[in-house]
XYZ file of C-alpha atoms in Angstrom:
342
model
C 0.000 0.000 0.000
C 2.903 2.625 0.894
C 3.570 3.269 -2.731
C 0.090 4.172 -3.628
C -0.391 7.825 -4.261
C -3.868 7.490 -3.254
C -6.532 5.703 -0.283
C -9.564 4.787 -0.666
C -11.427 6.402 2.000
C -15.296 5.329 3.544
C -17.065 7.963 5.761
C -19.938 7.476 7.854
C -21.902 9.859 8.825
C -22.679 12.792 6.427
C -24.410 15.517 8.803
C -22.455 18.766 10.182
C -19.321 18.181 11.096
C -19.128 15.730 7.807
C -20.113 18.452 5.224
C -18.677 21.675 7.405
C -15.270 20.098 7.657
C -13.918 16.412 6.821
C -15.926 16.432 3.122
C -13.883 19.342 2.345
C -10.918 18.915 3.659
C -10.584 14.990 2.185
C -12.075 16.811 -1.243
C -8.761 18.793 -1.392
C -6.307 15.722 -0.001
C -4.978 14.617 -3.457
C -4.181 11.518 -1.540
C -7.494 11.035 -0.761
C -10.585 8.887 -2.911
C -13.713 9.765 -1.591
C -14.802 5.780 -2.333
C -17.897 5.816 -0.189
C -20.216 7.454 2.256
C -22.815 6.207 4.486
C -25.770 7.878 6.237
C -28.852 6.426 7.814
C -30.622 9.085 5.956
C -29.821 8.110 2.289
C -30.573 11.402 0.831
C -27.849 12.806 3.518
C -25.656 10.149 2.171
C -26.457 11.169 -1.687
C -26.269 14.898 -1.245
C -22.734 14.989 0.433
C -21.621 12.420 -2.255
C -22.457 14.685 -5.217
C -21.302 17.859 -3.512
C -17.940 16.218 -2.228
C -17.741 12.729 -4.331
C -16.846 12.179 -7.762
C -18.615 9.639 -10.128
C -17.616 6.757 -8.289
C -18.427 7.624 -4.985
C -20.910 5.078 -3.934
C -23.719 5.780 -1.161
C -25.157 3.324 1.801
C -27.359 3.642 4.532
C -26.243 0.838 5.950
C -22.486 0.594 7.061
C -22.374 -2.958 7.384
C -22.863 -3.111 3.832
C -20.148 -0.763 2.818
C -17.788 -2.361 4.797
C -18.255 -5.771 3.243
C -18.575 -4.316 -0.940
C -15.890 -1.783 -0.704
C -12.515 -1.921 -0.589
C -11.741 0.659 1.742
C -7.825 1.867 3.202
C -9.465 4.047 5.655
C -12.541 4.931 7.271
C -13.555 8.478 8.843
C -16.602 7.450 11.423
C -18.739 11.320 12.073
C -21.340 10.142 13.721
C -22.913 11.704 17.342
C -20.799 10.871 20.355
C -22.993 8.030 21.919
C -22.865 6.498 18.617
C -19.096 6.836 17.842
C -17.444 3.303 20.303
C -19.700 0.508 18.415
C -19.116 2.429 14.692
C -15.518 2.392 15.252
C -15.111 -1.183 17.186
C -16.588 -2.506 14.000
C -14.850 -0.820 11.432
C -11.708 -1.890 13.549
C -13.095 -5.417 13.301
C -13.452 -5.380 10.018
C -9.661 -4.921 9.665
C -10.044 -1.198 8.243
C -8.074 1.916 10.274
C -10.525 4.146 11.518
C -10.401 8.105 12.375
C -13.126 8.525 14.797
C -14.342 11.868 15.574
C -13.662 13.310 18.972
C -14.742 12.217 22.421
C -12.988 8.652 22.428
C -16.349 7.537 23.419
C -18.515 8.941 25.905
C -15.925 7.471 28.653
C -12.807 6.354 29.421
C -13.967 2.411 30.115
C -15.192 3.153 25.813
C -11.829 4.766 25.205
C -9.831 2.193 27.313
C -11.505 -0.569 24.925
C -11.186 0.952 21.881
C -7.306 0.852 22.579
C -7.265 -2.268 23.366
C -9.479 -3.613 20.361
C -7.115 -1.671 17.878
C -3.660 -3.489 20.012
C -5.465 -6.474 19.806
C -6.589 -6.865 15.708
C -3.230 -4.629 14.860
C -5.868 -2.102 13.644
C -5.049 1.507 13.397
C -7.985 4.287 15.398
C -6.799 7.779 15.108
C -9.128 10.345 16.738
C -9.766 13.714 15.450
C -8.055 15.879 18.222
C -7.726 19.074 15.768
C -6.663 21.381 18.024
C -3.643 19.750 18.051
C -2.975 19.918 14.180
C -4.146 23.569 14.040
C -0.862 24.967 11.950
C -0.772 27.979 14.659
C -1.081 25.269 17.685
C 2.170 23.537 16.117
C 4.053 26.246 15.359
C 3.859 27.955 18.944
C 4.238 25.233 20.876
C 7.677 23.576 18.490
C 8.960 27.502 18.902
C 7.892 27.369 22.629
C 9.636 24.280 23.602
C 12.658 25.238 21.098
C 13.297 28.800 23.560
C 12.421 28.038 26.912
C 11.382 25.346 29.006
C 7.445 25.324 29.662
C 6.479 25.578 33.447
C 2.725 26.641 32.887
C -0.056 25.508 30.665
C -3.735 27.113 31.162
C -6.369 26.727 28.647
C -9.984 28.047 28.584
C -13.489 26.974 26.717
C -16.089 29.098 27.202
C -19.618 29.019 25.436
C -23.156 29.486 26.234
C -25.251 26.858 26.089
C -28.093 24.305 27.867
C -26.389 21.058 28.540
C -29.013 19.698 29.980
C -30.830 19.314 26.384
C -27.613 19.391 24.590
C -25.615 16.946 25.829
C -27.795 14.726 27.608
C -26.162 11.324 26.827
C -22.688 12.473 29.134
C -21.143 15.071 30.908
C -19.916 18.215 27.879
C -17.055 18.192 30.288
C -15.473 14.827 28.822
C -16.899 14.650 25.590
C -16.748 18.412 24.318
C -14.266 20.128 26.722
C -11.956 17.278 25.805
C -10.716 19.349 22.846
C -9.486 21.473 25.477
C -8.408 19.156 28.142
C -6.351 17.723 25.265
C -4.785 20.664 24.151
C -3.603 21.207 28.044
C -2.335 17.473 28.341
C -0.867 17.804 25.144
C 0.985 20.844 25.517
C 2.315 19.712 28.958
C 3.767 17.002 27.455
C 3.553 14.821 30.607
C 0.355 12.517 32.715
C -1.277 14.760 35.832
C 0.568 13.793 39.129
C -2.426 16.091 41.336
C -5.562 17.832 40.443
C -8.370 19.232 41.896
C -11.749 20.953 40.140
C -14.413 22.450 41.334
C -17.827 22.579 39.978
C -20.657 24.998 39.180
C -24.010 24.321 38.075
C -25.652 27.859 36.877
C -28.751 29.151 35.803
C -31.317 26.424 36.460
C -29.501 23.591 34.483
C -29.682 20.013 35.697
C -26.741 19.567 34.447
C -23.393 20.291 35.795
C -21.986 23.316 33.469
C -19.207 25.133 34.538
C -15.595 23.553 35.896
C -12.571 24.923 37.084
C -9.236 22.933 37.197
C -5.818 23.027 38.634
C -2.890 19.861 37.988
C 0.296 19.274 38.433
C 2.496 17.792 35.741
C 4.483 14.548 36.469
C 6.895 16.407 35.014
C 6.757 19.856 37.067
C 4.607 21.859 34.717
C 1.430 23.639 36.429
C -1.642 23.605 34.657
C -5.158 24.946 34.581
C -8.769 24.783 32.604
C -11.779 26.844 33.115
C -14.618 25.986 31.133
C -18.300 27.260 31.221
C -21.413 26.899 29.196
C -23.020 30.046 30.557
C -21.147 32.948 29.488
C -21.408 35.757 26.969
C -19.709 34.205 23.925
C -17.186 31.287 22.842
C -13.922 31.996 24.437
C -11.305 29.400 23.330
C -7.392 30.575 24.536
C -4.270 28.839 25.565
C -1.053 30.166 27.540
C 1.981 28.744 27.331
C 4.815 30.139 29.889
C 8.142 29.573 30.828
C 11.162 31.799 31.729
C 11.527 34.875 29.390
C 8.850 33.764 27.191
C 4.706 33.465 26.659
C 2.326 32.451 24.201
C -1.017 33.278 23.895
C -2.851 31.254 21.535
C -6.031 32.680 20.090
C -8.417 29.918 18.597
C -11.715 31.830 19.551
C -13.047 35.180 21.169
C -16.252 35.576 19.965
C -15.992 33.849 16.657
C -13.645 31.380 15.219
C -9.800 32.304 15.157
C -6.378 31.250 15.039
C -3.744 33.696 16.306
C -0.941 33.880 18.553
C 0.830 36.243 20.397
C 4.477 35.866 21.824
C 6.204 37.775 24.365
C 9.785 37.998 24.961
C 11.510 39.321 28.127
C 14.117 41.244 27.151
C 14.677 43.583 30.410
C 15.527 42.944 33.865
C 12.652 41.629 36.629
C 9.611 43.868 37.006
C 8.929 43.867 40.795
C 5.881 46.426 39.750
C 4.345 47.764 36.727
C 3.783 50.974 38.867
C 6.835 51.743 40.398
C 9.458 50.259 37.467
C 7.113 50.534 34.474
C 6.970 47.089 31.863
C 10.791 46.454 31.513
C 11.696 45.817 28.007
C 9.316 43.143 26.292
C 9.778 42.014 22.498
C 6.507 40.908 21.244
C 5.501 38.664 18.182
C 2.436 38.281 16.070
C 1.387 34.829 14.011
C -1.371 34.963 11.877
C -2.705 31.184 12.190
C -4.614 31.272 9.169
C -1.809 32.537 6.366
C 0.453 29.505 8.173
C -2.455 27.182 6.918
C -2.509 29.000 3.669
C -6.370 29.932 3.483
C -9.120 31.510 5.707
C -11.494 28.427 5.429
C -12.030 27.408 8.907
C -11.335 23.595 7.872
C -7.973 24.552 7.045
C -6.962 26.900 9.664
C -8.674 24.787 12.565
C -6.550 21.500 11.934
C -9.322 19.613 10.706
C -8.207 19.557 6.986
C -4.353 18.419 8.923
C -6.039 15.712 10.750
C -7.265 14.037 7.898
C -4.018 14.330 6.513
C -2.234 13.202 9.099
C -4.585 10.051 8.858
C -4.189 9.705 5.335
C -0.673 9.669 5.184
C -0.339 7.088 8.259
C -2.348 4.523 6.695
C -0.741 5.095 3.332
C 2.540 4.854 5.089
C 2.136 2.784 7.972
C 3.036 5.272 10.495
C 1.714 6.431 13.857
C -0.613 9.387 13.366
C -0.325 12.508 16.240
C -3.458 11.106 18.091
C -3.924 7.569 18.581
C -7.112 6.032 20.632
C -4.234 5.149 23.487
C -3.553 8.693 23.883
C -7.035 10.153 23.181
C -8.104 7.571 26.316
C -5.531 8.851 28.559
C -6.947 12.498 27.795
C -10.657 10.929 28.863
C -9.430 9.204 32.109
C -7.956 12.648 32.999
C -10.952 13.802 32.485
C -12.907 11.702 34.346
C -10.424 12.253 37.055
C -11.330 15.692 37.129
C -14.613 15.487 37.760
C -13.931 12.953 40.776
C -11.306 14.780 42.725
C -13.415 18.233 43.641
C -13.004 20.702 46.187
C-alpha cells in the first residue's frame, strides 16, 4: 500500500461536522478517494456524495454493507458521540483503520476498549483531536519548547449553552471540553501527578456546566482549565509560559480564530508595573490562518491536517499525532477531574 499515491477512504456519517469540515478537507487531499459514504438518511448520504464525491463515490445507509462491498484503506466514522465506540469497534473489526471523531467515546472504560481492540486486531484508530494539528497550535508550541522550558499551561473553553438538552447522553465536560483538556495534556507534554476541580451548576440547568481545574504535571509543569457553558460568547485561549517567554494562543473570542501572540523578556525583573514601568518586552504576532494557507475554517482549525495526518499514516504505515491510546488517557484525565473536587 505505501507506494500508492492514493486511499480509498469510507465515511460514515454525512451531517455537520461531515459536510462543514472532513468532506472538504478529504475533497482537497490529493491523496485522498472519496470511495464511499454512508448515512442512515440516504438522501444525507447522496447529497454529500455529489457535492464532495466524484462519479464513483458510492452511497449506503447501511455501514455494514459498505464495509463488506468496498474496498476501503481508511474509514472516517462522524457520527454523534454516543454512537461513535460501536461504529468504530466494527470498522476496527473489520480490519479497516478508523479516524473517529472526537470524544474517544462517551468514557474512558469506551476509550480504554477501543485501545485495546485496535492493540489487539493490529488495527489503526486515530481520533480527530484538531486542536492539536491547528498549523498555529504547532508552530507555537515547536517555537515554545525550542526557547524556553514550559512551566505553565492554562487553557480556557467558554460558550453558552443548555447542557441539559444538549448533551444529555454524558457530561460536555469529557466529551466536548476534551478538545481542550487535550490541548492542556498535550501541551504539557507529561500525565497529571495532582488535580483538583471544582464545579458549578448555573442558571437552572440540571446539568453540571461550569468547571474549574488546577494539575500538576508529572513532570513539574502547572496547569489549569476553566470551562463554562453560561457565558457571553465562545472563548477558546491557551497560555503557554516559561522563563523569558509566553504564548497566547487565540483559537476563539467571539468567533472562530487562530492567532498567537508571543512575548519575549528582554529587560531585567519587574517587581511592579507601577513603580518600574513594563521592563523591556519584544513581542511577536502569528497569523494562524496565512500559516495554513487559506481563511477556510477547515484549514486553519486542523481539521483539513487531521485528515491528513490520517491519510498519510495509513498510506505509510506510520503512527498518526493522536492515537485512541492517547485520546483515552486524555478521557481518564478527564474523568479524574470530575472525581477529585473541592
Amino acid at each position: 500500500m505505501k507506494n500508492r499515491k492514493q486511499a480509498r477512504i469510507g465515511v460514515i456519517g454525512a451531517g455537520g461536522i461531515a459536510n462543514g469540515v472532513h468532506l472538504p478537507s478529504l475533497k482537497e487531499l490529493e491523496e485522498a478517494e472519496l470511495a464511499a459514504i454512508c448515512d442512515l438518511r440516504m438522501e444525507k448520504a447522496e447529497a454529500a456524495a455529489k457535492k464532495f464525491g466524484g462519479a464513483e463515490t458510492h452511497v449506503y445507509w447501511n455501514m455494514y454493507e459498505m464495509l463488506e462491498k468496498e474496498q476501503l484503506d481508511g474509514v472516517l466514522v462522524l457520527v454523534e458521540p454516543d454512537r461513535l465506540f460501536r461504529a468504530a469497534k466494527d470498522v476496527m473489526m473489520a480490519g479497516i483503520p478508523v479516524l473517529m471523531e472526537k470524544p474517544a467515546g462517551i468514557s474512558f472504560h469506551q476509550a480504554d476498549s477501543l485501545a485495546r481492540i485496535s492493540a489487539e486486531q493490529g488495527v489503526m484508530c486515530a481520533v480527530a483531536m484538531n486542536r492539536r494539528h491547528a498549523p498555529v497550535v504547532q508552530k507555537v508550541l515547536r517555537h515554545m519548547r525550542e526557547i524556553t522550558t514550559i512551566t505553565q499551561v492554562d487553557g480556557v473553553f467558554m460558550k453558552n449553552t443548555d447542557l441539559g438538552h444538549e448533551w444529555d447522553y454524558a457530561s460536555a465536560f469529557a466529551t466536548d471540553g476534551i478538545h481542550a483538556l487535550d490541548l492542556v495534556r498535550y501541551m504539557a507534554g507529561s500525565e497529571v501527578k495532582d488535580c483538583a476541580t471544582a464545579i458549578g451548576r448555573f442558571s437552572g440547568c440540571s446539568k453540571d456546566n461550569a468547571w474549574a481545574s488546577i494539575m500538576r504535571f508529572e513532570n513539574g509543569v502547572l496547569g489549569t482549565l476553566r470551562s463554562n457553558y453560561q457565558t457571553g460568547a465562545r472563548v477558546h485561549t491557551f497560555e503557554i509560559h516559561g522563563p523569558g517567554a509566553s504564548a497566547f494562543i487565540n483559537l476563539g473570542f467571539g468567533e472562530a480564530d487562530a492567532s498567537a501572540t508571543i512575548l519575549y523578556n528582554e529587560g531585567g525583573s519587574m517587581y511592579s508595573m507601577a513603580s518600574g514601568g513594563v521592563g523591556g518586552v519584544k513581542r511577536e504576532e502569528i497569523d494562524g490562518k496565512a500559516l495554513a494557507g487559506s481563511s477556510e475554517y477547515h484549514a486553519y482549525y486542523g481539521y483539513k491536517q487531521e485528515d491528513a495526518d490520517f491519510i498519510h499514516a495509513v498510506l505509510n504505515r506510520t503512527e498518526p499525532l493522536c492515537t485512541i491510546a492517547d485520546a483515552a488517557e486524555s478521557m481518564k484525565l478527564a474523568e479524574r477531574l470530575m472525581r477529585e473536587t473541592i
